[in-house]
Coordinates of C-alpha atoms in Angstrom, one line a residue:
M5 CA -22.4 1.4 -41.9
E6 CA -19.8 -1.5 -41.1
K7 CA -18.7 -1.3 -37.8
K8 CA -15.2 -2.6 -37.8
I9 CA -13.3 -3.5 -34.2
D10 CA -9.3 -3.5 -34.3
L11 CA -8.2 -5.3 -32.3
T12 CA -5.0 -3.6 -32.4
Q13 CA -6.2 -0.2 -31.0
T14 CA -6.9 0.3 -27.1
V15 CA -10.0 0.1 -25.3
Y16 CA -10.2 3.7 -24.9
Q17 CA -10.1 4.3 -28.5
L18 CA -12.6 1.5 -29.1
T19 CA -14.9 2.3 -26.7
Q20 CA -15.1 6.2 -27.6
A21 CA -15.7 5.1 -31.8
Y22 CA -18.4 2.3 -30.5
P23 CA -20.2 3.2 -27.0
E24 CA -22.4 0.4 -27.2
L25 CA -19.2 -2.0 -26.6
I26 CA -19.1 -0.8 -23.2
D27 CA -22.0 -3.0 -22.2
I28 CA -21.0 -5.7 -24.7
M29 CA -17.4 -6.2 -22.8
A30 CA -19.0 -6.0 -19.4
S31 CA -21.4 -8.6 -20.2
L32 CA -18.4 -10.7 -20.6
G33 CA -16.9 -10.0 -17.5
F34 CA -14.9 -6.4 -18.1
S35 CA -16.8 -4.8 -15.0
E36 CA -14.5 -2.0 -14.7
I37 CA -15.2 -1.1 -18.7
T38 CA -18.2 0.8 -17.2
K39 CA -16.1 3.4 -15.1
K40 CA -15.3 6.2 -17.2
A41 CA -12.2 6.7 -14.8
I42 CA -11.0 3.1 -15.9
R43 CA -11.6 3.7 -19.3
M44 CA -10.0 7.2 -19.5
S45 CA -6.6 5.5 -18.0
V46 CA -6.4 1.9 -17.9
G47 CA -8.5 1.6 -21.3
K48 CA -5.4 4.6 -22.7
L49 CA -2.9 1.4 -22.2
M50 CA -4.9 -1.3 -23.1
T51 CA -5.9 -3.5 -25.8
I52 CA -8.8 -5.8 -25.6
S53 CA -6.7 -8.6 -26.1
Q54 CA -4.5 -7.9 -23.1
G55 CA -7.2 -7.5 -20.8
A56 CA -8.8 -10.7 -21.9
A57 CA -5.7 -12.6 -20.9
M58 CA -5.5 -10.5 -17.5
R59 CA -8.4 -11.3 -16.2
G60 CA -8.6 -15.3 -18.3
I61 CA -11.4 -14.6 -20.5
G62 CA -10.7 -16.2 -24.6
M63 CA -10.4 -14.5 -27.1
E64 CA -12.7 -17.1 -29.2
A65 CA -15.5 -15.9 -26.9
V66 CA -14.5 -12.2 -26.7
V67 CA -14.8 -12.3 -30.8
K68 CA -17.7 -14.6 -31.4
A69 CA -19.6 -12.1 -28.9
L70 CA -18.5 -9.4 -30.8
E71 CA -19.7 -10.9 -34.2
D72 CA -23.2 -11.8 -32.7
N73 CA -23.5 -8.1 -32.2
G74 CA -22.9 -7.0 -35.8
F75 CA -18.8 -5.9 -35.2
T76 CA -16.7 -6.9 -38.2
V77 CA -13.2 -7.8 -36.1
V78 CA -10.0 -7.3 -37.5
G79 CA -6.3 -7.0 -36.1
N80 CA -4.5 -9.9 -34.7
H81 CA -6.9 -13.1 -34.4
T82 CA -8.5 -15.5 -36.8
K83 CA -12.8 -16.0 -37.2
S84 CA -14.2 -17.3 -34.3
D85 CA -15.9 -20.5 -36.4
E86 CA -12.5 -22.0 -36.8
P87 CA -10.6 -23.6 -34.5
S88 CA -9.3 -22.1 -30.8
S89 CA -6.6 -23.8 -31.4
K90 CA -6.0 -21.6 -33.9
I91 CA -6.5 -18.6 -32.3
Q92 CA -3.4 -16.8 -31.5
E93 CA -2.6 -13.1 -30.2
A94 CA 1.0 -13.6 -30.9
P95 CA 4.0 -15.6 -31.6
V96 CA 5.7 -17.2 -29.1
T97 CA 9.6 -15.8 -29.5
D98 CA 12.8 -16.8 -27.8
T99 CA 13.0 -13.9 -26.1
T100 CA 9.6 -15.3 -24.5
Q101 CA 11.0 -18.4 -23.6
Q102 CA 14.0 -16.8 -22.5
I103 CA 12.0 -14.9 -19.9
K104 CA 10.7 -17.9 -18.9
S105 CA 13.6 -19.6 -18.4
L106 CA 14.7 -16.4 -15.7
L107 CA 11.3 -16.4 -13.8
R108 CA 11.7 -19.8 -13.5
R109 CA 15.1 -19.8 -11.7
I110 CA 13.6 -17.2 -9.7
N111 CA 10.7 -19.4 -8.3
E112 CA 13.0 -22.1 -8.0
G113 CA 15.2 -20.5 -5.2
E114 CA 18.3 -18.8 -6.9
S115 CA 18.9 -15.3 -6.1
M116 CA 17.2 -12.7 -7.6
E117 CA 20.5 -10.6 -8.2
S118 CA 21.9 -14.0 -9.9
V119 CA 18.8 -14.0 -12.2
R120 CA 19.3 -10.3 -12.1
A121 CA 23.0 -10.6 -13.9
D122 CA 22.2 -13.3 -16.4
F123 CA 18.9 -10.8 -17.3
V124 CA 20.9 -8.0 -17.8
S125 CA 24.2 -9.4 -19.8
Q126 CA 21.2 -10.9 -22.3
F127 CA 19.0 -8.5 -22.9
K128 CA 19.1 -4.9 -23.7
D129 CA 15.5 -4.1 -24.2
V130 CA 12.4 -6.3 -23.2
P131 CA 9.1 -5.4 -24.5
A132 CA 6.6 -5.2 -22.1
N133 CA 4.4 -8.0 -24.2
D134 CA 7.0 -10.6 -23.7
I135 CA 6.8 -10.5 -20.1
M136 CA 3.5 -10.8 -19.9
R137 CA 3.4 -13.7 -22.8
A138 CA 5.9 -15.4 -20.3
E139 CA 4.0 -15.0 -17.0
Q140 CA 0.4 -16.1 -18.8
E141 CA 2.4 -19.5 -20.1
L142 CA 3.7 -20.2 -16.7
I143 CA 0.2 -20.2 -15.4
S144 CA -0.8 -23.0 -18.1
E145 CA 1.7 -24.9 -17.7
G146 CA 0.4 -25.7 -14.3
Q147 CA 2.0 -23.1 -12.1
S148 CA 0.2 -21.2 -10.0
V149 CA -1.2 -17.9 -10.2
N150 CA -0.1 -16.9 -6.5
E151 CA 3.4 -18.5 -7.2
V152 CA 3.7 -16.5 -10.3
K153 CA 2.7 -13.4 -8.2
K154 CA 5.8 -13.7 -5.9
L155 CA 7.6 -12.7 -8.8
C156 CA 6.3 -8.9 -8.7
D157 CA 9.8 -7.9 -6.5
V158 CA 12.0 -9.4 -9.5
H159 CA 9.8 -7.8 -11.9
S160 CA 10.5 -4.3 -10.6
A161 CA 14.2 -5.1 -10.2
L162 CA 14.6 -6.8 -14.5
F163 CA 12.4 -3.1 -14.8
H164 CA 15.0 -1.0 -13.1
G165 CA 15.7 2.4 -15.4
K166 CA 12.9 1.6 -18.0
N167 CA 11.7 4.7 -19.2
N168 CA 8.2 3.6 -20.5
D169 CA 5.6 3.3 -17.9
E170 CA 4.4 0.5 -19.8
D171 CA 7.7 -1.4 -19.3
V172 CA 7.2 -1.0 -15.7
Y173 CA 3.6 -2.2 -15.3
P174 CA 4.1 -6.1 -15.8
H175 CA 5.9 -6.4 -12.6
L176 CA 2.7 -4.5 -10.7
H177 CA -0.2 -6.1 -12.6
H178 CA 0.7 -9.5 -10.2
G179 CA 1.5 -7.0 -7.3
L180 CA -1.7 -5.2 -7.2
H181 CA -5.6 -5.5 -9.0
H182 CA -5.2 -5.3 -12.9
D183 CA -6.9 -2.5 -13.4
Q184 CA -6.2 0.0 -10.5
E185 CA -2.8 -1.1 -11.3
A186 CA -3.0 0.0 -14.7
M187 CA -4.6 3.5 -13.7
M188 CA -1.6 3.9 -11.5
V189 CA 0.8 3.6 -14.0
G190 CA -1.0 6.2 -16.1
Q191 CA -1.3 8.3 -13.6
A192 CA 2.2 8.3 -13.0
S193 CA 2.8 8.6 -15.7
E194 CA 1.1 12.2 -16.8
N195 CA 1.7 13.6 -13.6
R196 CA 6.1 13.1 -13.1
D197 CA 6.3 16.7 -14.1
K198 CA 3.8 18.0 -11.5
T199 CA 5.6 15.2 -9.2
A200 CA 9.0 17.1 -9.8
E201 CA 7.5 20.8 -8.7
L202 CA 6.3 19.1 -5.7
R203 CA 9.2 17.8 -5.1
A204 CA 11.5 20.9 -5.1
I205 CA 9.1 23.0 -2.6
D206 CA 11.4 22.8 0.9
G207 CA 9.4 21.2 3.3
H208 CA 6.9 19.5 1.0
P209 CA 5.6 16.1 2.0
L210 CA 6.7 14.6 -0.8
Q211 CA 10.1 15.8 -0.7
T212 CA 10.8 14.7 2.7
F213 CA 9.1 11.2 1.7
Y214 CA 11.9 11.1 -1.2
H215 CA 14.4 11.9 0.7
E216 CA 13.8 9.2 3.3
N217 CA 13.8 6.8 0.8
E218 CA 17.6 7.9 -0.4
A219 CA 18.6 7.4 2.6
I220 CA 16.5 4.3 2.8
V221 CA 19.0 3.3 0.0
E222 CA 22.1 4.5 1.5
A223 CA 21.6 2.5 4.7
L224 CA 20.6 -0.5 2.7
G225 CA 24.0 0.0 0.4
N226 CA 25.9 0.0 3.8
V227 CA 24.3 -3.6 5.0
L228 CA 26.0 -5.5 1.5
R229 CA 28.9 -3.5 1.7
A230 CA 29.3 -4.9 6.0
L231 CA 28.5 -8.3 4.6
D232 CA 31.6 -8.4 2.8
G233 CA 33.8 -6.9 5.0
E234 CA 34.5 -6.4 8.5
E235 CA 31.9 -4.0 9.6
D236 CA 29.4 -5.2 12.5
V237 CA 26.5 -6.7 10.3
T238 CA 24.2 -6.6 13.2
D239 CA 24.9 -2.6 14.2
V240 CA 24.9 -1.6 9.9
L241 CA 21.4 -3.6 9.6
R242 CA 19.6 -2.1 13.1
K243 CA 20.7 1.5 11.8
A244 CA 19.0 0.2 7.9
S245 CA 15.7 -0.5 10.5
G246 CA 15.2 2.8 11.2
L247 CA 12.9 2.7 7.7
A248 CA 10.4 1.4 9.9
V249 CA 9.4 5.1 10.4
H250 CA 8.7 5.8 6.8
Y251 CA 6.4 2.7 6.5
A252 CA 4.8 4.0 9.8
K253 CA 4.1 7.4 7.8
K254 CA 2.7 5.7 4.7
G255 CA 0.3 3.6 6.3
D256 CA -1.4 6.3 8.5
L257 CA -1.1 8.7 6.0
I258 CA -0.5 7.8 2.6
Y259 CA -2.6 4.3 2.3
P260 CA -5.8 5.4 3.7
L261 CA -6.0 8.7 2.2
L262 CA -5.9 7.0 -1.2
K263 CA -8.2 4.4 -0.2
T264 CA -11.3 6.3 1.3
K265 CA -11.1 9.7 -0.2
H266 CA -9.6 8.3 -4.0
G267 CA -10.7 5.7 -4.4
I268 CA -7.5 3.8 -5.1
Y269 CA -7.2 0.5 -3.0
G270 CA -4.2 -0.7 -4.1
P271 CA -1.3 0.2 -2.2
S272 CA -3.2 -0.4 0.9
Q273 CA -4.0 -3.8 0.0
V274 CA -0.4 -5.4 -1.0
M275 CA 2.1 -2.2 -0.8
W276 CA 1.0 -2.2 3.0
T277 CA 1.6 -5.8 3.5
I278 CA 4.7 -5.7 1.6
D279 CA 5.6 -2.9 4.6
D280 CA 4.5 -4.8 7.4
E281 CA 7.1 -8.0 6.0
I282 CA 9.4 -6.0 5.2
R283 CA 9.4 -4.6 8.7
A284 CA 8.9 -8.3 10.3
E285 CA 11.9 -9.8 8.6
F286 CA 14.4 -6.6 9.8
T287 CA 12.8 -7.8 13.2
T288 CA 13.1 -11.2 13.2
L289 CA 17.1 -10.8 11.4
L290 CA 17.9 -8.9 13.9
R291 CA 17.0 -10.9 17.5
Q292 CA 18.4 -14.2 15.5
S293 CA 22.0 -12.3 15.1
A294 CA 22.1 -11.5 18.9
K295 CA 21.2 -15.6 19.5
E296 CA 23.5 -17.0 17.6
D297 CA 27.6 -17.0 18.3
G298 CA 28.1 -16.5 14.3
L299 CA 26.0 -15.1 11.8
S300 CA 25.5 -18.3 9.4
D301 CA 25.5 -17.9 5.5
D302 CA 21.1 -18.7 5.7
W303 CA 20.8 -15.7 7.7
K304 CA 23.0 -13.8 5.9
N305 CA 21.3 -15.1 2.1
R306 CA 18.3 -14.1 4.5
V307 CA 19.7 -10.5 4.7
K308 CA 20.2 -10.3 1.4
D309 CA 16.8 -11.1 0.1
L310 CA 15.6 -8.4 2.7
I311 CA 17.2 -5.9 1.1
G312 CA 16.8 -6.3 -2.0
R313 CA 12.7 -6.2 -1.5
A314 CA 13.3 -2.9 0.8
R315 CA 14.9 -1.6 -2.8
E316 CA 12.4 -2.9 -5.0
M317 CA 9.9 -0.5 -2.8
T318 CA 11.6 2.1 -2.9
F319 CA 11.3 2.0 -6.8
K320 CA 7.9 1.3 -6.7
E321 CA 7.0 4.6 -4.7
N322 CA 9.4 6.9 -6.7
R323 CA 8.4 5.4 -10.0
I324 CA 4.4 4.8 -9.4
L325 CA 3.2 5.9 -5.7
F326 CA 4.5 9.3 -4.9
P327 CA 3.3 10.7 -8.3
V328 CA -0.1 9.1 -8.2
C329 CA -0.6 10.6 -4.7
T330 CA 0.9 14.2 -6.5
A331 CA -1.9 13.0 -9.2
N332 CA -5.1 12.6 -6.3
F333 CA -4.6 14.5 -3.0
T334 CA -5.4 17.7 -2.7
D335 CA -3.4 21.0 -1.0
E336 CA -5.5 20.9 2.0
E337 CA -4.2 17.1 2.6
W338 CA -1.2 17.9 1.4
R339 CA -1.0 20.3 4.2
Q340 CA -2.5 18.0 6.4
I341 CA 0.1 15.0 6.0
Y342 CA 2.6 17.4 6.7
V343 CA 1.3 18.4 9.8
D344 CA 0.2 15.3 11.0
S345 CA 4.5 14.1 10.2
K346 CA 5.6 16.0 13.0
A347 CA 4.3 13.6 15.1
Y348 CA 6.9 10.8 13.5
P349 CA 10.5 10.4 14.9
E350 CA 13.1 11.6 11.9
C351 CA 13.7 8.0 9.2
L352 CA 17.8 7.9 9.2
G353 CA 18.6 11.1 10.4
I354 CA 16.4 12.7 7.8
T355 CA 14.5 16.5 9.2
I356 CA 12.2 18.1 8.3
K357 CA 12.1 21.4 6.7
T358 CA 9.4 24.1 7.1
W359 CA 7.2 24.5 4.5
E360 CA 5.1 27.7 5.2
D361 CA 1.8 26.5 3.5
G362 CA 2.2 23.4 6.0
E363 CA 2.7 25.8 8.9
A364 CA 0.3 27.8 8.6
L365 CA -2.3 24.5 9.2
F366 CA -0.4 24.0 12.0
R367 CA -0.2 27.0 13.5
E368 CA -4.0 27.3 13.7
E369 CA -4.8 23.6 14.9
K370 CA -1.9 24.6 17.7
Q371 CA -4.3 27.4 18.6
R372 CA -6.9 25.1 18.5
N373 CA -5.8 22.7 20.9
S374 CA -4.8 25.1 23.4
Q375 CA -8.2 27.0 23.9
P376 CA -11.2 26.0 25.2
V377 CA -13.3 23.3 23.8
T378 CA -15.5 25.7 23.2
D379 CA -15.8 29.8 23.8
A380 CA -18.2 29.0 26.9
A381 CA -16.3 25.7 27.7
D382 CA -16.9 27.1 31.1
E383 CA -20.2 27.5 31.4
L384 CA -21.9 24.3 29.3
R385 CA -21.8 21.4 31.4
V386 CA -21.9 17.2 31.1
D387 CA -24.5 15.7 33.7
M388 CA -24.3 12.1 34.1
P389 CA -25.2 10.0 37.0
G390 CA -22.1 10.8 38.9
G391 CA -21.6 14.1 39.1
S392 CA -20.4 16.7 35.9
L393 CA -18.0 18.4 33.9
T394 CA -17.4 21.5 32.5
L395 CA -16.2 20.5 28.2
S396 CA -12.7 21.7 29.3
Q397 CA -12.8 20.0 32.8
L398 CA -14.3 16.8 30.3
A399 CA -11.2 16.9 27.6
A400 CA -8.6 17.8 30.0
L401 CA -9.6 14.7 32.5
L402 CA -9.5 12.5 29.2
D403 CA -6.2 13.7 27.8
T404 CA -4.4 13.2 31.7
L405 CA -5.7 9.7 31.8
P406 CA -3.0 7.1 31.2
L407 CA -4.7 5.6 28.6
E408 CA -4.6 6.1 24.3
I409 CA -8.6 5.9 23.8
T410 CA -10.2 6.0 20.0
F411 CA -13.6 5.6 19.8
V412 CA -15.8 4.1 17.3
D413 CA -19.5 4.8 16.6
A414 CA -21.9 2.1 16.0
E415 CA -21.1 3.0 11.7
N416 CA -17.1 1.9 12.6
I417 CA -16.1 5.6 11.9
N418 CA -13.6 7.0 14.0
R419 CA -14.7 9.7 15.9
Y420 CA -12.5 10.8 18.7
F421 CA -9.2 10.3 19.7
N422 CA -7.6 11.7 22.9
Q423 CA -4.1 13.7 23.6
P424 CA -2.5 12.2 26.1
F425 CA 0.9 14.2 27.3
S426 CA 3.0 11.6 27.0
E427 CA 4.4 9.9 23.7
K428 CA 1.5 8.0 22.1
S429 CA 2.7 4.4 21.3
F430 CA 0.7 4.6 18.1
K431 CA 0.1 7.4 16.2
R432 CA -3.5 8.8 15.7
P433 CA -3.0 11.2 13.1
L434 CA -6.3 14.0 13.3
A435 CA -6.7 13.0 9.3
A436 CA -8.5 9.9 10.3
L437 CA -11.3 10.9 12.2
G438 CA -14.5 10.9 9.9
R439 CA -12.5 7.4 8.5
E440 CA -14.1 4.1 8.7
V441 CA -11.6 2.6 11.4
F442 CA -10.7 -0.3 8.9
S443 CA -9.1 1.8 7.1
C444 CA -6.4 2.5 9.1
H445 CA -4.8 -0.8 9.4
P446 CA -3.2 -2.8 7.6
P447 CA -4.6 -5.9 5.2
K448 CA -3.2 -8.7 7.6
I449 CA -4.8 -6.8 11.1
E450 CA -7.9 -5.8 9.1
P451 CA -10.1 -9.1 8.8
M452 CA -8.9 -9.1 13.2
V453 CA -10.3 -6.0 13.8
R454 CA -13.5 -6.9 11.7
A455 CA -14.5 -9.7 14.1
I456 CA -13.3 -8.2 17.8
I457 CA -16.0 -5.1 16.7
A458 CA -19.0 -8.0 15.2
D459 CA -18.6 -9.7 18.7
L460 CA -18.6 -6.6 20.6
R461 CA -22.0 -5.6 18.4
A462 CA -23.5 -9.1 18.4
G463 CA -23.3 -9.1 22.5
K464 CA -20.6 -12.3 22.1
R465 CA -17.9 -10.7 24.3
D466 CA -18.0 -7.3 26.5
S467 CA -14.1 -6.6 25.6
V468 CA -10.9 -8.7 24.2
S469 CA -7.4 -7.7 25.0
V470 CA -4.5 -8.0 22.7
W471 CA -1.0 -8.3 25.0
M472 CA 2.0 -7.1 22.7
E473 CA 5.7 -5.7 22.8
K474 CA 5.2 -2.1 21.3
N475 CA 8.5 -0.8 21.1
Q476 CA 10.3 -2.9 23.2
R477 CA 7.8 -2.4 25.9
A478 CA 4.6 -4.3 27.2
T479 CA 2.0 -3.0 25.9
L480 CA -2.1 -4.3 26.3
V481 CA -4.5 -3.6 24.1
T482 CA -8.2 -3.6 25.0
Y483 CA -11.7 -3.3 22.9
H484 CA -14.4 -2.2 25.0
A485 CA -18.0 -2.3 23.3
V486 CA -19.6 0.9 24.4
R487 CA -23.3 0.4 25.0
D488 CA -26.2 3.3 26.7
S489 CA -28.3 2.6 29.4
Q490 CA -30.6 0.5 27.2
G491 CA -28.4 -1.8 26.7
Q492 CA -27.7 -0.7 22.8
Y493 CA -24.7 -0.6 20.9
V494 CA -23.2 2.8 20.8
G495 CA -19.5 1.5 19.5
T496 CA -16.2 0.5 20.5
M497 CA -13.5 1.9 22.7
E498 CA -9.6 0.9 22.0
T499 CA -7.7 1.6 25.0
V500 CA -3.9 1.4 24.6
Q501 CA -1.8 1.1 28.0
D502 CA 2.0 0.8 28.3
M503 CA 2.8 -2.1 31.1
E504 CA 6.5 -2.0 30.9
E505 CA 6.3 0.0 34.5
A506 CA 4.0 -3.2 35.3
R507 CA 6.2 -5.8 34.5
K508 CA 9.4 -4.3 35.5
H509 CA 7.5 -3.6 39.2
F510 CA 6.1 -7.4 39.4
S511 CA 9.5 -8.7 38.0
Q512 CA 11.4 -7.8 41.0
K513 CA 9.1 -9.6 43.2

């Protein structure tokens, strides 16, 4: 019986028909194809040709490997013994050339708004493959992959309003890891109805996140209107910077959970970084506005670019991130997110409504925290060289210290947070307990945390101090190596201390 590979079929269809294809493709560099979840999601969206283009694998090599294994290859290709220059997946169209021109203009510094306006006027409907082909040609012509990746936000802008998730896909595949992002698109598409159901539940975290995004979009629009009017731009920009609360909740409650519990690492690797860049730019622009007598054209252009990036983030969240959360988070995880969200201030005036399912867990945790550490806490004592304490005394003592304390064990797992009575500088959601500490930090910070803990473990240093401004207050963060009586490393303690009062005290002398 002839074994025929039709390149117009999806990877899922082909591997269902020929399971042996999995090992053949894996040997060519399609490593993720061995994972069933990838085949069931990415595989349903993508052909072999598209996958090869994304991974930079020549179709000539793919066709040859298939033929060597007894397959007859049909579809959009030529036989492998013909010159490779004749192997084409599709002719380059005028549309492709026009899109390449638009992408080049963005990369050369022209404003997104200008290019977007031209795009809308020239195209009513552009297939996703044209975008992918245009980007691949830019790379083949010498444009660096990193430069092309910068177009992620532009792609998002170009595809606002499209209903086909395959048309949304191009703006994502350069922004995040290809296989992960395609899987996310598939999950998001399949879970839109369920997302709408959860969003309709009063107090559910998804409802709050969507409402916050509506408020963010409104605040960003106010900034643009202020730029064109007489209203104080700085004041409106400062109000819009309140989106930082929304971003903080994503960074603490969503990204790490997707990565550590559900194996979806794309958002934590890229979206988290973009969040931090947006927050940092708000801070920089507000600082500059306070120093300058007038707001320069350059400053205003940077504000417009910032507003564009922040708007694109709301689009990505609503269209992809939140439906992916719907697809993966359990009811228990949603309840924990609801409880942990209570520790954050309101974002742009959006109040968290009461969600009875989440309130049940909140009451349970509140009751548990108000009770002694154990039923026999007054009888159980911890004997130490400097004395002994009951468990309830020890817990109360640690919570009374004017420090935020985190203990990470020798396996880099979060094991303990104290619960100081004052407001914390850094939120510590209970859901983070039991997770690897590195998952709790943004990509730009993670390498530094890894290096510090490695030095403490190796004995190169006993502590590392980092001074910073946190919420406009002087803050000292110190990482301490924790060793037992034999000098063996048992973990790392992080302490966070508000030093604002000390700064004020000594500045007066």
